[in-house]
Coordinates of C-alpha atoms and ligand atoms in Angstrom, one line a residue:
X135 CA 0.0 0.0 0.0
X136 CA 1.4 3.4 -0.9
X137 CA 0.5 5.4 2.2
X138 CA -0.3 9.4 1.0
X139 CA -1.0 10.2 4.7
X140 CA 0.9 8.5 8.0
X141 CA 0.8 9.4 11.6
X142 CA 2.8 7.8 13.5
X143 CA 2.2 7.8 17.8
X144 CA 0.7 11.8 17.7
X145 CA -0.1 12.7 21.2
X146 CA -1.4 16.1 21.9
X147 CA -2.5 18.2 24.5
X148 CA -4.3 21.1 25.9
X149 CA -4.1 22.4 29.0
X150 CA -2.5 19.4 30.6
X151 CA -5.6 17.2 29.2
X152 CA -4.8 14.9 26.7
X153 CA -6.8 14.8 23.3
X154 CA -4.4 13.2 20.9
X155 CA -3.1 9.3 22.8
X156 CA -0.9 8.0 20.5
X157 CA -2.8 7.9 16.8
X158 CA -1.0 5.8 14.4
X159 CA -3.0 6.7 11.0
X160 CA -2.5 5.7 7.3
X161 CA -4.5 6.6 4.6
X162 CA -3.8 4.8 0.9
X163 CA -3.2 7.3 -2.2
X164 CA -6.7 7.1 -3.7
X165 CA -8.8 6.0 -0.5
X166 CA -11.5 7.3 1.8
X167 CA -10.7 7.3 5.2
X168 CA -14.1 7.9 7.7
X169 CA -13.6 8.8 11.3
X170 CA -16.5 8.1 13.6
X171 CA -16.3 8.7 16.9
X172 CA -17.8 10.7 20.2
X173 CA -18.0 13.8 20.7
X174 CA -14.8 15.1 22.1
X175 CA -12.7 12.1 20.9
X176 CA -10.3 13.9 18.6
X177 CA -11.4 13.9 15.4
X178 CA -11.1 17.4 14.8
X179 CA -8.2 18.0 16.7
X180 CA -6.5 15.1 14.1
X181 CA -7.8 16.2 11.1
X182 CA -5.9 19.7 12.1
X183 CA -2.8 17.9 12.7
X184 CA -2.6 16.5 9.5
X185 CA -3.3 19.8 7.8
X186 CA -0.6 21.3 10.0
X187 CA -3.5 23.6 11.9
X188 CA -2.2 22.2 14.5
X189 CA 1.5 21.2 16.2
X190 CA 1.3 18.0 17.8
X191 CA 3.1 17.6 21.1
X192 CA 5.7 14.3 19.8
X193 CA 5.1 11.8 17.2
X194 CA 5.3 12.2 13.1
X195 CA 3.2 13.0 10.2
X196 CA 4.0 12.5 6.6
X197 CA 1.7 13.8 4.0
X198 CA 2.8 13.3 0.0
X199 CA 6.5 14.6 0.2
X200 CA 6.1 16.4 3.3
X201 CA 7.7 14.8 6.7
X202 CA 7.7 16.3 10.0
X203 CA 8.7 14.3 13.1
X204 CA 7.7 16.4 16.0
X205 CA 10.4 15.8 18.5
X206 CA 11.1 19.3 18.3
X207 CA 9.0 22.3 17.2
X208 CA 9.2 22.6 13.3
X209 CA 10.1 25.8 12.1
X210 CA 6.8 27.9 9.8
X211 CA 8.7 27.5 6.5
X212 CA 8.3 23.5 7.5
X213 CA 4.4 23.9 8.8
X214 CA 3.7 26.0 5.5
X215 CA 4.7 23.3 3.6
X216 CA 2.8 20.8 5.1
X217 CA -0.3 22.9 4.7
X218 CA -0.1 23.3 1.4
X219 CA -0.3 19.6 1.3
X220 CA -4.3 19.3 2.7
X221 CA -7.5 21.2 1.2
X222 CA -9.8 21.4 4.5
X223 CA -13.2 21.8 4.7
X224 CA -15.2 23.4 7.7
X225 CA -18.3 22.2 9.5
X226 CA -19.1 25.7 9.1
X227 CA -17.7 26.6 5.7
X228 CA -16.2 29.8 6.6
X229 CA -16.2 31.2 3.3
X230 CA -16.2 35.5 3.1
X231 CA -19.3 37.2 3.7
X232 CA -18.3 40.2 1.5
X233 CA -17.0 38.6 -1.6
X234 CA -18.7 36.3 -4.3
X235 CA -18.3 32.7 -4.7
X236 CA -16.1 32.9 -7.2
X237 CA -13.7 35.6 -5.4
X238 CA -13.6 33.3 -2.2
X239 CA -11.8 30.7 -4.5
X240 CA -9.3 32.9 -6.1
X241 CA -8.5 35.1 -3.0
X242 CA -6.3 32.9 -1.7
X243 CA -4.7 31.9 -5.0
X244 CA -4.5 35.3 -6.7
X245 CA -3.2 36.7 -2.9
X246 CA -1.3 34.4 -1.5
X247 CA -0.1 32.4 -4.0
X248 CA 0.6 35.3 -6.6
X249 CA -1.5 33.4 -9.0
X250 CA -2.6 35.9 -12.0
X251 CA -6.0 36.6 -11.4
X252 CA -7.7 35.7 -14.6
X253 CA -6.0 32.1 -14.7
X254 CA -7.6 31.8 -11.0
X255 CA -10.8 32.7 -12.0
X256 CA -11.0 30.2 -14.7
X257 CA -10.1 27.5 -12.7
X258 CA -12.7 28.7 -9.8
X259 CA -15.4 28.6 -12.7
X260 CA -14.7 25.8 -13.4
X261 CA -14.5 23.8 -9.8
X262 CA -17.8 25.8 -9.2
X263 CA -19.7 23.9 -12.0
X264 CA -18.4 20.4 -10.6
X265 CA -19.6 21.2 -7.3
X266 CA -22.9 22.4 -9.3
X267 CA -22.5 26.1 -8.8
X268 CA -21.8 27.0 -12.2
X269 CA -24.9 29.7 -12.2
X270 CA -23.6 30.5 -8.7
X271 CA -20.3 32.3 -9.3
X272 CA -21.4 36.0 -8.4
X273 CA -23.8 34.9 -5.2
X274 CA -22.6 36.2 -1.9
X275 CA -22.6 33.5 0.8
X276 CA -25.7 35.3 2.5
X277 CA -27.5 34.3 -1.2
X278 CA -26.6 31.1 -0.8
X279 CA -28.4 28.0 0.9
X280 CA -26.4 26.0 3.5
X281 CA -25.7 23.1 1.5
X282 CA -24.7 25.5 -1.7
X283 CA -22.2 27.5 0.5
X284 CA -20.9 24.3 1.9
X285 CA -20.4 22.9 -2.1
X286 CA -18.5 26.5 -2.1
X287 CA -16.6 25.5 0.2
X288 CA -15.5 22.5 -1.2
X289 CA -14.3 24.0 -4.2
X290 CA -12.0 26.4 -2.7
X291 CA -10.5 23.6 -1.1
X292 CA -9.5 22.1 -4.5
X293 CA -8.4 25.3 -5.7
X294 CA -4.7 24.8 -4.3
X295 CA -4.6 21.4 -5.6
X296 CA -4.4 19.6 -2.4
X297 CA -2.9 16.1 -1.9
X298 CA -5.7 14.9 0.4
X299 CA -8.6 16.2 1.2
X300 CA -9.8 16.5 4.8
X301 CA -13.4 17.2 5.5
X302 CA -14.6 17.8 9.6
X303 CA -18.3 16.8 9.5
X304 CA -19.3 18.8 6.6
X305 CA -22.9 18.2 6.9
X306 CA -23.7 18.7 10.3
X307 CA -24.3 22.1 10.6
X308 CA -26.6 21.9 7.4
X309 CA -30.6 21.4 6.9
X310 CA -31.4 18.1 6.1
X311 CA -32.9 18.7 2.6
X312 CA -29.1 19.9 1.5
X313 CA -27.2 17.5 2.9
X314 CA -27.6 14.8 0.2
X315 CA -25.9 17.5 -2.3
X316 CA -23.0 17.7 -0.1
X317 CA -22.6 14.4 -0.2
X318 CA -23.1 13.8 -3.9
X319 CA -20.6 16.1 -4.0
X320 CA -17.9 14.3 -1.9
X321 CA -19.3 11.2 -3.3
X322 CA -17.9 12.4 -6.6
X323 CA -14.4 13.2 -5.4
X324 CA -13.8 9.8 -4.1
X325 CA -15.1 8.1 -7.2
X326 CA -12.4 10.8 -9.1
X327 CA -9.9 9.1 -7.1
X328 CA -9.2 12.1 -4.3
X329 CA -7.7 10.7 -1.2
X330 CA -9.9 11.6 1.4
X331 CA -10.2 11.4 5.6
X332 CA -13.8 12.8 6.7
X333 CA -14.6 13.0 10.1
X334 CA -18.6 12.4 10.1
X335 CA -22.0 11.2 11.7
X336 CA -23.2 9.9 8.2
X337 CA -22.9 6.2 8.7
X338 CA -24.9 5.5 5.4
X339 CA -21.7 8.0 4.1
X340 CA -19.4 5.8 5.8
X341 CA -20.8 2.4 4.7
X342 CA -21.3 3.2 0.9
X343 CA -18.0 5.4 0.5
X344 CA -15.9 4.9 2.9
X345 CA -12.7 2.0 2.0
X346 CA -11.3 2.6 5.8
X347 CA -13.7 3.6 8.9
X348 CA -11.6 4.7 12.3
X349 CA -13.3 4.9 15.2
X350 CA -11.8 7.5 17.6
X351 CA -12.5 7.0 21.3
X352 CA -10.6 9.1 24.2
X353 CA -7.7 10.2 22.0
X354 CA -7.4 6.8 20.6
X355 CA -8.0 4.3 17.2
X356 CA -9.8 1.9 19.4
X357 CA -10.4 0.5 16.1
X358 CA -10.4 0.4 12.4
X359 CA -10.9 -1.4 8.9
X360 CA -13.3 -1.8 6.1
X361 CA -16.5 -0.1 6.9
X362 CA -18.6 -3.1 6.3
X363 CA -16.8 -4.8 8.7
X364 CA -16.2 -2.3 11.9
X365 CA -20.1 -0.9 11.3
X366 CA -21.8 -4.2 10.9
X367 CA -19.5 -6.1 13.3
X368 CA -17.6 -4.1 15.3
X369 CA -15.0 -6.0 17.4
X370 CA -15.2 -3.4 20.0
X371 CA -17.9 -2.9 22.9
X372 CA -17.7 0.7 23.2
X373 CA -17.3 0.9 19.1
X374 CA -21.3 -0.9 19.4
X375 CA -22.4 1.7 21.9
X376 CA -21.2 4.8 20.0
X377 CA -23.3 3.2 16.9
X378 CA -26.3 2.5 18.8
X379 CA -26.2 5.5 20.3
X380 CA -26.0 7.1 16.6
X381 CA -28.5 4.9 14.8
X382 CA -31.5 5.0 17.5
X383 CA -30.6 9.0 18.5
X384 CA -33.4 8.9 20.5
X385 CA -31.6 6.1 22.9
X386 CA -35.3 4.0 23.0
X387 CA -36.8 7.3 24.3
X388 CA -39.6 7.5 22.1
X389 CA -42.8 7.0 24.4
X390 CA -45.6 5.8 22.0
X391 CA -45.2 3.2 18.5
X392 CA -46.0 6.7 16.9
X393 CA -43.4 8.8 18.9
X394 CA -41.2 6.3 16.7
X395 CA -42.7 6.2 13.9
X396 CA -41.8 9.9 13.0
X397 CA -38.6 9.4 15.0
X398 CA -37.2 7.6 12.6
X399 CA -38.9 9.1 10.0
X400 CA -37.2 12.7 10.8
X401 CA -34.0 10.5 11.2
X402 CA -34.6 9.1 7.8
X403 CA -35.1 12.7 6.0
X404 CA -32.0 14.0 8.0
X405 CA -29.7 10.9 6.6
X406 CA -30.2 10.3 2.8
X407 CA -27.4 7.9 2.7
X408 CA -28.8 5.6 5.7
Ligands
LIG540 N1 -7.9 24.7 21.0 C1 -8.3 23.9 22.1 N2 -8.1 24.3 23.3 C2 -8.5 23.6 24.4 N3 -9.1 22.4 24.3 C3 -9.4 21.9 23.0 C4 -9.0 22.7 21.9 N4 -9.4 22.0 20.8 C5 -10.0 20.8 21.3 N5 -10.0 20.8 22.6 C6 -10.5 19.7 23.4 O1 -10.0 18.5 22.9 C7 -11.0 17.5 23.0 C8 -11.2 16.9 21.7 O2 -11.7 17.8 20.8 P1 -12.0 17.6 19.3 O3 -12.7 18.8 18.8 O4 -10.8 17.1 18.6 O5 -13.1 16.4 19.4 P2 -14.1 15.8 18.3 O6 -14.0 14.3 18.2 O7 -13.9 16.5 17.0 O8 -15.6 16.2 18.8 P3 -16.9 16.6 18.1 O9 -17.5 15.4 17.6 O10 -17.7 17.3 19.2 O11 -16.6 17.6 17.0 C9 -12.2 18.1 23.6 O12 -12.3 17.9 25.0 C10 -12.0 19.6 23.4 O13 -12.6 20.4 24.3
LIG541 MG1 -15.0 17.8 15.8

């Protein structure tokens, strides 16, 4: 396996409580790497090491042709690099409130990366119209549904031509009606052959997309493999709590046969890909 992405024993902490335990991670060029978890567990915390958002206290990450082992700090020319490697994408997308889709794709490239503007706009066009937003390019975020900022979103994370992308639950911030879009979206990307790791709740996401599942518990892999396996037969007691707890949200609470009834419908709506 040709590993794009490897962690090797990442701690971290904050405040003298530790959130990263020792996360050995790798993710295949061309894969999609889900990870599930509780709240609090890490994911997020993870998913910014990689993209080099965050230092880790000790261990190493590689990503593509960027190394750091972590046994000292790493200097910014180092951590720049390392960014450069990862497009990210926001639970809450993030994008500018003042400028159009299209100019929150190029700002970055046309600013920061000295790219000349009119070759950055005709790459933004074009990203917007894979993520469906071709009739979208001079909307301000505020004009925009959830979902459709969120597709926004994605394409400004392939604007710097990332090695993997890194999405940190991308759909739960979102109204339920728009969420299936996002995910057709991302669906896409990983049938294009983007190397992926999503943190997510979508477990129909996860069991149709996903080649790897991680499940994340107390700073921790407590464990991982294919999706069909670790979500259908988890070897792990607490890995068949957490998805109990996430397929039956309502933790048996519904009172009546109705009560569940709608229950699960509402879960239903809310989770296309269930
Ligand atoms: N910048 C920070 N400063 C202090 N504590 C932090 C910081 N970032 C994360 N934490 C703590 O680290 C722990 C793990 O957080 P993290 O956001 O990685 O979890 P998560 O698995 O993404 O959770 P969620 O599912 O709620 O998004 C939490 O206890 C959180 O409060
Ligand atoms: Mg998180």
């Amino acid at each position: 396996m040709t590993a794009l992405v490897k962690a090797r024993s990442l701690t971290k902490s904050f405040a003298g409580q530790a959130v990263l335990r020792g996360i050995d991670l790798d993710v295949a060029k061309g894969s999609v790497t889900c990870l599930i978890g509780p709240s609090g567990s890490g994911k997020t915390t993870l998913l910014r090491c990689v993209a080099g958002l965050e230092v880790p206290d000790a261990g190493a990450i590689a990503v593509g042709d960027v190394a750091i082992s972590y046994g000292c700090p790493p200097g910014a020319a180092t951590l720049a690099r390392l960014r450069r490697e990862s497009g990210f994408v926001f639970q809450a997308h993030e994008l500018f409130g003042h400028l159009t889709a299209l100019d929150n794709l190029t700002v970055g490239p046309v600013y920061g990366h000295r790219e000349r503007p009119a070759a950055a706009r005709a790459r933004a066009r074009d990203l917007l119209e894979r993520v469906g937003l071709a009739d979208k390019a001079g909307a301000y975020p505020g004009e925009l549904s959830g979902g459709q900022q969120q597709r926004v979103g994605i394409a400004r994370a392939l604007m710097s031509r990332p090695t993997v992308l890194l999405f940190d639950e991308p759909t739960s911030a979102l109204d339920p009606e728009t969420v299936g879009d996002v995910l057709d979206v991302m669906r896409d990307l990983a049938d294009e052959g983007w190397t992926m790791i999503v943190a997510t709740h979508e477990m129909g996401f996860a069991r149709g997309v996903a080649d790897r599942v991680a499940f994340l518990d107390g700073g921790l892999i407590a464990e991982q493999g294919p999706p069909e396996r670790v979500l259908a037969h988890p070897a792990e007691d607490r890995t068949r709590q957490f998805l109990a707890r996430v397929l039956d949200p309502l933790g048996g609470r519904a009172r009546t046969a109705r009560d569940a009834r709608s229950a699960q419908a509402a879960f239903r709506a809310s989770h296309p890909f269930a």
